[in-house]
PDB file of C-alpha atoms in Angstrom:
ATOM      1  CA  ARG A   1     -76.206 -19.384  84.485  1.00  0.00           C
ATOM      2  CA  THR A   2     -78.053 -21.467  81.885  1.00  0.00           C
ATOM      3  CA  SER A   3     -78.684 -25.178  82.240  1.00  0.00           C
ATOM      4  CA  TRP A   4     -75.903 -26.143  79.821  1.00  0.00           C
ATOM      5  CA  GLN A   5     -73.133 -24.308  81.661  1.00  0.00           C
ATOM      6  CA  VAL A   6     -70.991 -26.413  83.968  1.00  0.00           C
ATOM      7  CA  SER A   7     -68.288 -25.325  86.377  1.00  0.00           C
ATOM      8  CA  PHE A   8     -65.305 -27.530  87.206  1.00  0.00           C
ATOM      9  CA  SER A   9     -63.118 -27.653  90.251  1.00  0.00           C
ATOM     10  CA  PRO A  10     -59.592 -29.079  89.961  1.00  0.00           C
ATOM     11  CA  LEU A  11     -60.821 -32.264  91.656  1.00  0.00           C
ATOM     12  CA  GLY A  12     -63.780 -32.497  89.262  1.00  0.00           C
ATOM     13  CA  ALA A  13     -61.464 -32.090  86.282  1.00  0.00           C
ATOM     14  CA  ALA A  14     -59.164 -34.834  87.591  1.00  0.00           C
ATOM     15  CA  VAL A  15     -62.121 -37.190  88.081  1.00  0.00           C
ATOM     16  CA  CYS A  16     -63.356 -36.467  84.531  1.00  0.00           C
ATOM     17  CA  LEU A  17     -59.912 -37.084  83.054  1.00  0.00           C
ATOM     18  CA  GLY A  18     -59.569 -40.314  85.024  1.00  0.00           C
ATOM     19  CA  ALA A  19     -62.992 -41.495  83.894  1.00  0.00           C
ATOM     20  CA  THR A  20     -62.128 -40.632  80.296  1.00  0.00           C
ATOM     21  CA  PHE A  21     -58.968 -42.732  80.573  1.00  0.00           C
ATOM     22  CA  VAL A  22     -60.710 -45.718  82.120  1.00  0.00           C
ATOM     23  CA  LEU A  23     -63.726 -45.636  79.817  1.00  0.00           C
ATOM     24  CA  GLY A  24     -61.891 -44.622  76.671  1.00  0.00           C
ATOM     25  CA  MET A  25     -58.751 -46.702  76.882  1.00  0.00           C
ATOM     26  CA  GLY A  26     -59.631 -49.394  79.384  1.00  0.00           C
ATOM     27  CA  TRP A  27     -57.321 -51.258  81.685  1.00  0.00           C
ATOM     28  CA  GLY A  28     -55.671 -53.601  79.208  1.00  0.00           C
ATOM     29  CA  LYS A  29     -52.729 -55.800  80.143  1.00  0.00           C
ATOM     30  CA  ARG A  30     -50.281 -53.337  78.633  1.00  0.00           C
ATOM     31  CA  ARG A  31     -51.311 -50.757  81.254  1.00  0.00           C
ATOM     32  CA  LEU A  32     -49.617 -52.865  83.943  1.00  0.00           C
ATOM     33  CA  TYR A  33     -46.252 -51.604  82.755  1.00  0.00           C
ATOM     34  CA  GLY A  34     -47.502 -48.220  81.588  1.00  0.00           C
ATOM     35  CA  ASP A  35     -46.949 -46.365  78.361  1.00  0.00           C
ATOM     36  CA  MET A  36     -43.956 -47.298  76.193  1.00  0.00           C
ATOM     37  CA  LYS A  37     -42.623 -43.760  76.650  1.00  0.00           C
ATOM     38  CA  GLU A  38     -42.291 -44.388  80.384  1.00  0.00           C
ATOM     39  CA  HIS A  39     -39.743 -47.145  79.780  1.00  0.00           C
ATOM     40  CA  LYS A  40     -36.563 -45.294  79.122  1.00  0.00           C
ATOM     41  CA  LYS A  41     -33.500 -47.493  79.446  1.00  0.00           C
ATOM     42  CA  ALA A  42     -35.472 -50.468  78.179  1.00  0.00           C
ATOM     43  CA  PHE A  43     -33.588 -53.514  76.928  1.00  0.00           C
ATOM     44  CA  LEU A  44     -33.460 -53.863  73.139  1.00  0.00           C
ATOM     45  CA  LEU A  45     -32.474 -56.681  70.823  1.00  0.00           C
ATOM     46  CA  VAL A  46     -31.734 -56.072  67.170  1.00  0.00           C
ATOM     47  CA  SER A  47     -31.513 -59.119  64.912  1.00  0.00           C
ATOM     48  CA  ARG A  48     -30.486 -59.117  61.266  1.00  0.00           C
ATOM     49  CA  LEU A  49     -31.353 -62.298  59.406  1.00  0.00           C
ATOM     50  CA  ARG A  50     -30.438 -63.372  55.886  1.00  0.00           C
ATOM     51  CA  LEU A  51     -33.132 -65.852  54.889  1.00  0.00           C
ATOM     52  CA  PRO A  52     -32.808 -68.408  52.105  1.00  0.00           C
ATOM     53  CA  GLU A  53     -34.306 -67.348  48.772  1.00  0.00           C
ATOM     54  CA  GLY A  54     -38.090 -67.611  48.868  1.00  0.00           C
ATOM     55  CA  GLU A  55     -38.335 -68.487  52.606  1.00  0.00           C
ATOM     56  CA  ALA A  56     -39.156 -65.046  54.030  1.00  0.00           C
ATOM     57  CA  GLY A  57     -42.881 -65.830  54.048  1.00  0.00           C
ATOM     58  CA  ARG A  58     -42.392 -68.950  56.144  1.00  0.00           C
ATOM     59  CA  PHE A  59     -40.284 -67.084  58.679  1.00  0.00           C
ATOM     60  CA  LEU A  60     -42.623 -64.086  58.823  1.00  0.00           C
ATOM     61  CA  GLU A  61     -45.592 -66.381  59.453  1.00  0.00           C
ATOM     62  CA  ALA A  62     -43.857 -67.857  62.514  1.00  0.00           C
ATOM     63  CA  LEU A  63     -42.724 -64.407  63.627  1.00  0.00           C
ATOM     64  CA  GLY A  64     -46.277 -63.101  63.261  1.00  0.00           C
ATOM     65  CA  GLU A  65     -47.516 -65.804  65.617  1.00  0.00           C
ATOM     66  CA  LEU A  66     -44.811 -64.824  68.104  1.00  0.00           C
ATOM     67  CA  THR A  67     -45.608 -61.110  67.963  1.00  0.00           C
ATOM     68  CA  GLU A  68     -49.310 -61.854  68.454  1.00  0.00           C
ATOM     69  CA  HIS A  69     -48.444 -63.973  71.497  1.00  0.00           C
ATOM     70  CA  CYS A  70     -46.210 -61.199  72.877  1.00  0.00           C
ATOM     71  CA  ALA A  71     -48.895 -58.547  72.435  1.00  0.00           C
ATOM     72  CA  LYS A  72     -51.476 -60.649  74.295  1.00  0.00           C
ATOM     73  CA  GLU A  73     -49.453 -62.543  76.893  1.00  0.00           C
ATOM     74  CA  GLU A  74     -46.057 -60.945  77.519  1.00  0.00           C
ATOM     75  CA  LEU A  75     -46.727 -57.822  79.523  1.00  0.00           C
ATOM     76  CA  GLY A  76     -43.083 -56.772  79.621  1.00  0.00           C
ATOM     77  CA  THR A  77     -42.558 -57.012  75.872  1.00  0.00           C
ATOM     78  CA  LEU A  78     -42.981 -53.359  74.921  1.00  0.00           C
ATOM     79  CA  ALA A  79     -42.452 -53.583  71.167  1.00  0.00           C
ATOM     80  CA  TYR A  80     -41.712 -56.129  68.463  1.00  0.00           C
ATOM     81  CA  GLU A  81     -41.175 -54.976  64.893  1.00  0.00           C
ATOM     82  CA  ALA A  82     -39.861 -56.583  61.717  1.00  0.00           C
ATOM     83  CA  ALA A  83     -38.613 -54.753  58.634  1.00  0.00           C
ATOM     84  CA  ARG A  84     -37.449 -55.932  55.209  1.00  0.00           C
ATOM     85  CA  SER A  85     -34.314 -54.553  53.593  1.00  0.00           C
ATOM     86  CA  THR A  86     -34.896 -52.215  50.677  1.00  0.00           C
ATOM     87  CA  ALA A  87     -31.768 -53.609  49.022  1.00  0.00           C
ATOM     88  CA  ASP A  88     -32.364 -57.347  49.565  1.00  0.00           C
ATOM     89  CA  PRO A  89     -35.836 -58.852  50.176  1.00  0.00           C
ATOM     90  CA  ASN A  90     -34.269 -61.851  51.925  1.00  0.00           C
ATOM     91  CA  VAL A  91     -32.818 -59.687  54.720  1.00  0.00           C
ATOM     92  CA  ILE A  92     -35.113 -59.104  57.693  1.00  0.00           C
ATOM     93  CA  LEU A  93     -34.378 -56.828  60.639  1.00  0.00           C
ATOM     94  CA  VAL A  94     -36.208 -57.538  63.909  1.00  0.00           C
ATOM     95  CA  VAL A  95     -36.230 -55.005  66.755  1.00  0.00           C
ATOM     96  CA  GLU A  96     -37.502 -56.134  70.150  1.00  0.00           C
ATOM     97  CA  ARG A  97     -38.039 -53.912  73.195  1.00  0.00           C
ATOM     98  CA  TYR A  98     -38.417 -55.252  76.748  1.00  0.00           C
ATOM     99  CA  ILE A  99     -38.744 -53.734  80.216  1.00  0.00           C
ATOM    100  CA  SER A 100     -35.474 -55.466  81.197  1.00  0.00           C
ATOM    101  CA  ARG A 101     -32.906 -58.007  80.088  1.00  0.00           C
ATOM    102  CA  GLU A 102     -34.150 -60.294  82.845  1.00  0.00           C
ATOM    103  CA  TYR A 103     -37.691 -60.167  81.498  1.00  0.00           C
ATOM    104  CA  TRP A 104     -36.413 -61.146  78.052  1.00  0.00           C
ATOM    105  CA  GLN A 105     -34.437 -64.070  79.474  1.00  0.00           C
ATOM    106  CA  ASP A 106     -36.906 -65.314  82.086  1.00  0.00           C
ATOM    107  CA  THR A 107     -40.196 -64.846  80.242  1.00  0.00           C
ATOM    108  CA  HIS A 108     -39.829 -64.280  76.509  1.00  0.00           C
ATOM    109  CA  GLN A 109     -37.160 -66.865  75.768  1.00  0.00           C
ATOM    110  CA  ARG A 110     -39.026 -69.525  77.731  1.00  0.00           C
ATOM    111  CA  SER A 111     -42.303 -69.196  75.832  1.00  0.00           C
ATOM    112  CA  ARG A 112     -43.513 -72.068  73.660  1.00  0.00           C
ATOM    113  CA  VAL A 113     -44.067 -69.708  70.722  1.00  0.00           C
ATOM    114  CA  TYR A 114     -40.484 -68.386  70.919  1.00  0.00           C
ATOM    115  CA  GLY A 115     -39.294 -72.000  70.688  1.00  0.00           C
ATOM    116  CA  LYS A 116     -41.392 -72.455  67.554  1.00  0.00           C
ATOM    117  CA  VAL A 117     -39.663 -69.495  65.850  1.00  0.00           C
ATOM    118  CA  LYS A 118     -36.267 -70.920  66.816  1.00  0.00           C
ATOM    119  CA  ASP A 119     -37.316 -74.270  65.295  1.00  0.00           C
ATOM    120  CA  THR A 120     -38.381 -72.501  62.090  1.00  0.00           C
ATOM    121  CA  LEU A 121     -34.986 -70.777  61.873  1.00  0.00           C
ATOM    122  CA  ARG A 122     -33.203 -74.090  62.413  1.00  0.00           C
ATOM    123  CA  LYS A 123     -35.318 -75.764  59.688  1.00  0.00           C
ATOM    124  CA  LEU A 124     -34.457 -72.916  57.325  1.00  0.00           C
ATOM    125  CA  GLY A 125     -30.766 -73.413  58.076  1.00  0.00           C
ATOM    126  CA  ILE A 126     -30.382 -70.011  59.722  1.00  0.00           C
ATOM    127  CA  GLY A 127     -27.341 -70.206  61.946  1.00  0.00           C
ATOM    128  CA  PRO A 128     -24.752 -67.764  63.265  1.00  0.00           C
ATOM    129  CA  GLU A 129     -23.327 -67.181  59.775  1.00  0.00           C
ATOM    130  CA  ALA A 130     -26.697 -65.936  58.483  1.00  0.00           C
ATOM    131  CA  ALA A 131     -27.886 -64.016  61.557  1.00  0.00           C
ATOM    132  CA  SER A 132     -26.553 -61.347  63.841  1.00  0.00           C
ATOM    133  CA  LEU A 133     -27.961 -60.433  67.228  1.00  0.00           C
ATOM    134  CA  GLU A 134     -26.970 -57.411  69.246  1.00  0.00           C
ATOM    135  CA  SER A 135     -28.391 -56.107  72.527  1.00  0.00           C
ATOM    136  CA  PHE A 136     -28.670 -52.538  73.782  1.00  0.00           C
ATOM    137  CA  HIS A 137     -29.898 -50.474  76.730  1.00  0.00           C
ATOM    138  CA  GLU A 138     -31.669 -47.233  75.850  1.00  0.00           C
ATOM    139  CA  LEU A 139     -29.909 -43.970  76.752  1.00  0.00           C
ATOM    140  CA  ASP A 140     -32.862 -41.664  77.493  1.00  0.00           C
ATOM    141  CA  VAL A 141     -32.202 -39.747  74.273  1.00  0.00           C
ATOM    142  CA  GLY A 142     -35.017 -39.609  71.733  1.00  0.00           C
ATOM    143  CA  TYR A 143     -38.606 -40.800  71.891  1.00  0.00           C
ATOM    144  CA  VAL A 144     -40.863 -43.713  71.011  1.00  0.00           C
TER     145      VAL A 144
END
């Protein structure tokens, strides 16, 4: 055998893979709850908002602050995504994904930043007639 050849045992391979994970990906906060794919049957919220003409930027700024907060501080918030309608630029769809309904209620809704987004919506005059909110539980069909 030459000096560059290395043999691996199953244990050695497992240690190398583990080290690669720890060194390559780190132990960020998101790791506490694992990979998004591991959270089948997560709790989802889908909001459809019709914003006043020219106010989408103001709303998206507040929403951006909220999503940044969620990514850094809310370990059980698995995903937060906004999309703009292709037919009407004033219609925004927001999809939120949490480890459970309880997490959404007990942690997300009680955050200061969430309150700020609600205040922005109120200032823009977004009420029940201009917004719809629907909740879902995933069915273990499909992938993320």
